[in-house]
mmCIF file with all atom_site columns, C-alpha atoms in Angstrom:
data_model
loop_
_atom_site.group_PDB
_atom_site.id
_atom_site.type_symbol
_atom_site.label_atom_id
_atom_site.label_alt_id
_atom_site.label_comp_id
_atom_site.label_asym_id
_atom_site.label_entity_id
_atom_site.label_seq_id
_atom_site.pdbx_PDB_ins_code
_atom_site.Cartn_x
_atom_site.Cartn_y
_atom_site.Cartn_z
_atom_site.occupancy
_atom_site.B_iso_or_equiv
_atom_site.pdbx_formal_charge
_atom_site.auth_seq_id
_atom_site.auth_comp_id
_atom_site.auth_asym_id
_atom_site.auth_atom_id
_atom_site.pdbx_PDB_model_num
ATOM 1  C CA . UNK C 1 1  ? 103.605 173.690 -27.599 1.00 0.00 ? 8  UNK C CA 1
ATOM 2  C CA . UNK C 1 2  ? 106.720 172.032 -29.531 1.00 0.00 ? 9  UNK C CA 1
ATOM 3  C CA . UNK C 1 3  ? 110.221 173.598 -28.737 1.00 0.00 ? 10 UNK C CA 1
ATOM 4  C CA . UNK C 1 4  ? 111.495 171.738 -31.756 1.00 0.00 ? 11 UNK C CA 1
ATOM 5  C CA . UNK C 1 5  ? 112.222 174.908 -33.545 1.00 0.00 ? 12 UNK C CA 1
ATOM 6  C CA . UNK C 1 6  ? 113.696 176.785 -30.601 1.00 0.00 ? 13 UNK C CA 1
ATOM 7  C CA . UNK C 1 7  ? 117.294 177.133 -31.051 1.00 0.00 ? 14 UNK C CA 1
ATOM 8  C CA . UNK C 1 8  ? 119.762 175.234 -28.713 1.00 0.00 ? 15 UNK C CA 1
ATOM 9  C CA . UNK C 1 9  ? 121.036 178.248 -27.141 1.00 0.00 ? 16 UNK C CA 1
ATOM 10 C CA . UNK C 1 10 ? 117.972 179.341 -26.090 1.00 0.00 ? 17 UNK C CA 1
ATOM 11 C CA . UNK C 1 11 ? 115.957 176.102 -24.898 1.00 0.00 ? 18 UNK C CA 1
ATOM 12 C CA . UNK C 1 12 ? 116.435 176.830 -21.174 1.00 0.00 ? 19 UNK C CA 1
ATOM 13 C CA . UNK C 1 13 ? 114.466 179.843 -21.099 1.00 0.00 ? 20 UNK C CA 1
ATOM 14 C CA . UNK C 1 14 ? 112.016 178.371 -23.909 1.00 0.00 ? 21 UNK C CA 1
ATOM 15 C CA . UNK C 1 15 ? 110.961 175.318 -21.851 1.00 0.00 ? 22 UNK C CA 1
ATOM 16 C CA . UNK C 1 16 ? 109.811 177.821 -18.787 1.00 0.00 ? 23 UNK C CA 1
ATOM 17 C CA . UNK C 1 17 ? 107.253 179.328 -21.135 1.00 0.00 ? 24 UNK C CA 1
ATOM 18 C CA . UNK C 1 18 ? 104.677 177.075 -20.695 1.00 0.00 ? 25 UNK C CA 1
ATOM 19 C CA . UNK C 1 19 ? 104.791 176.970 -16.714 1.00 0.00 ? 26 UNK C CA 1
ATOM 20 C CA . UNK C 1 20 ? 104.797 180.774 -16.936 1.00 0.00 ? 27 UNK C CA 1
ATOM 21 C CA . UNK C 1 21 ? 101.540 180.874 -19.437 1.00 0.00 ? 28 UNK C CA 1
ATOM 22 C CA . UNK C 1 22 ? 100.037 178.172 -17.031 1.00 0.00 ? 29 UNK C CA 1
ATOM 23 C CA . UNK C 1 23 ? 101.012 180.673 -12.982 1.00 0.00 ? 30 UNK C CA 1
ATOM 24 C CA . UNK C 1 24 ? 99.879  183.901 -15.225 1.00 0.00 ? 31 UNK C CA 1
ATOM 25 C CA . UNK C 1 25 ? 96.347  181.687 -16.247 1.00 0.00 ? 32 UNK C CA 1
ATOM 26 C CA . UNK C 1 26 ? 95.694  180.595 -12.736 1.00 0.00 ? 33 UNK C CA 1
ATOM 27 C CA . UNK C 1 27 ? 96.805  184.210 -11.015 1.00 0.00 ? 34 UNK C CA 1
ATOM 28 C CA . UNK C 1 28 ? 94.218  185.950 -13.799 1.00 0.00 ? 35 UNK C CA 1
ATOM 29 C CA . UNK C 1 29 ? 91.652  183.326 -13.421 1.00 0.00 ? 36 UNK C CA 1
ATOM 30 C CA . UNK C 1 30 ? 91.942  183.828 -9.174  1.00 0.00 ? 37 UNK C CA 1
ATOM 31 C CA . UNK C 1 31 ? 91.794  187.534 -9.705  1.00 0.00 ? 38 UNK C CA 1
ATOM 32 C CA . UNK C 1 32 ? 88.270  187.364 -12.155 1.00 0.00 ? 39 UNK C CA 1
ATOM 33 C CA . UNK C 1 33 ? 86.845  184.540 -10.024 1.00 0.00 ? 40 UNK C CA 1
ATOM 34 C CA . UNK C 1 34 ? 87.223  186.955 -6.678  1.00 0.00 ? 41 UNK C CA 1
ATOM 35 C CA . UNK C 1 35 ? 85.800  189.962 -8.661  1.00 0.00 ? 42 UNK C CA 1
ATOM 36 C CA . UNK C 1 36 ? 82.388  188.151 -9.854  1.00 0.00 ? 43 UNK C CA 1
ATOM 37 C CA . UNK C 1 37 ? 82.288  186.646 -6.880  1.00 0.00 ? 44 UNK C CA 1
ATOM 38 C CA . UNK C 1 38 ? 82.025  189.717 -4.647  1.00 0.00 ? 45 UNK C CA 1
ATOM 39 C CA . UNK C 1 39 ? 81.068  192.588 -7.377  1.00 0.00 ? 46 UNK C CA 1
ATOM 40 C CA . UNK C 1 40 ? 77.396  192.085 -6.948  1.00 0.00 ? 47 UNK C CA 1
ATOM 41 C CA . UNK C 1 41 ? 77.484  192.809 -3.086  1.00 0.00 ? 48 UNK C CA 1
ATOM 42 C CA . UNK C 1 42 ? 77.972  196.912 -4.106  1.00 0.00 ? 49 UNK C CA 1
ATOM 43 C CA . UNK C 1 43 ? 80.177  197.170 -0.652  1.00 0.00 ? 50 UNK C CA 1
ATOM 44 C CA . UNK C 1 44 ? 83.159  199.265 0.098   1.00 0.00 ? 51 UNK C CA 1
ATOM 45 C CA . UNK C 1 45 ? 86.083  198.105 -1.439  1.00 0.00 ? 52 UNK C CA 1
ATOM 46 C CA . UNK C 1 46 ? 87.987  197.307 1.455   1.00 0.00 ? 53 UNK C CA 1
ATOM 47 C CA . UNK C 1 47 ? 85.246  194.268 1.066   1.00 0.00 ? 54 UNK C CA 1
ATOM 48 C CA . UNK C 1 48 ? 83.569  195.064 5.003   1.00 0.00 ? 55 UNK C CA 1
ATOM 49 C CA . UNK C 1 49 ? 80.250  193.612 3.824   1.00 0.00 ? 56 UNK C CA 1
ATOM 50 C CA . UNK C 1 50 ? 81.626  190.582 2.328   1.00 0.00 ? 57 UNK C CA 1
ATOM 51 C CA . UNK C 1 51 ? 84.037  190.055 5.343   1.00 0.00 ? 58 UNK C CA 1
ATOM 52 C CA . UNK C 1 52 ? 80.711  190.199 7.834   1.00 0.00 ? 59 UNK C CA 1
ATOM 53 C CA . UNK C 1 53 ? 79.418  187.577 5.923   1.00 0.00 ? 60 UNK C CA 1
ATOM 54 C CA . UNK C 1 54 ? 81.472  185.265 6.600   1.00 0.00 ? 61 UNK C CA 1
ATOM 55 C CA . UNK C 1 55 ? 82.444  186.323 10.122  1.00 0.00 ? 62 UNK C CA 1
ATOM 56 C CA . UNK C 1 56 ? 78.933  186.892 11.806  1.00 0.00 ? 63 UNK C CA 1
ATOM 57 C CA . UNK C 1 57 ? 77.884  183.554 12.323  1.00 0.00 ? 64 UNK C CA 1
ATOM 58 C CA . UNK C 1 58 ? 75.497  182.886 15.101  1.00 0.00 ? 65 UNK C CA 1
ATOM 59 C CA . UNK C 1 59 ? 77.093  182.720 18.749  1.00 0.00 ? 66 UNK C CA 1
ATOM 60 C CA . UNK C 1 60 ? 77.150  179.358 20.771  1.00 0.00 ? 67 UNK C CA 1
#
């Protein structure tokens, strides 16, 4: 992304642009990631199935 063309007045907020594509990318990409992740377990959506999983481990 070149800010060349940006005007002078407005270059502060222009630079932040690409550090706000790049948060927004890695919050959506979290978000989808989680949902294929647990969608195929057909649970509750307070995720009690998934949460069992990785809590009931065997006792020592």
């Amino acid at each position: 992304m070149s800010l060349a063309k940006v005007p002078h007045e407005n270059a502060g907020s222009a630079s932040g642009l690409p550090n706000i594509v790049t948060h927004l990318g890695i919050a959506l990409d979290t978000a989808l990631t989680a949902l294929v992740f647990f969608s195929p377990t057909g649970g509750p959506p307070d995720g009690a199935i998934n949460r069992d999983a990785f809590t009931g481990g065997p006792s020592t």
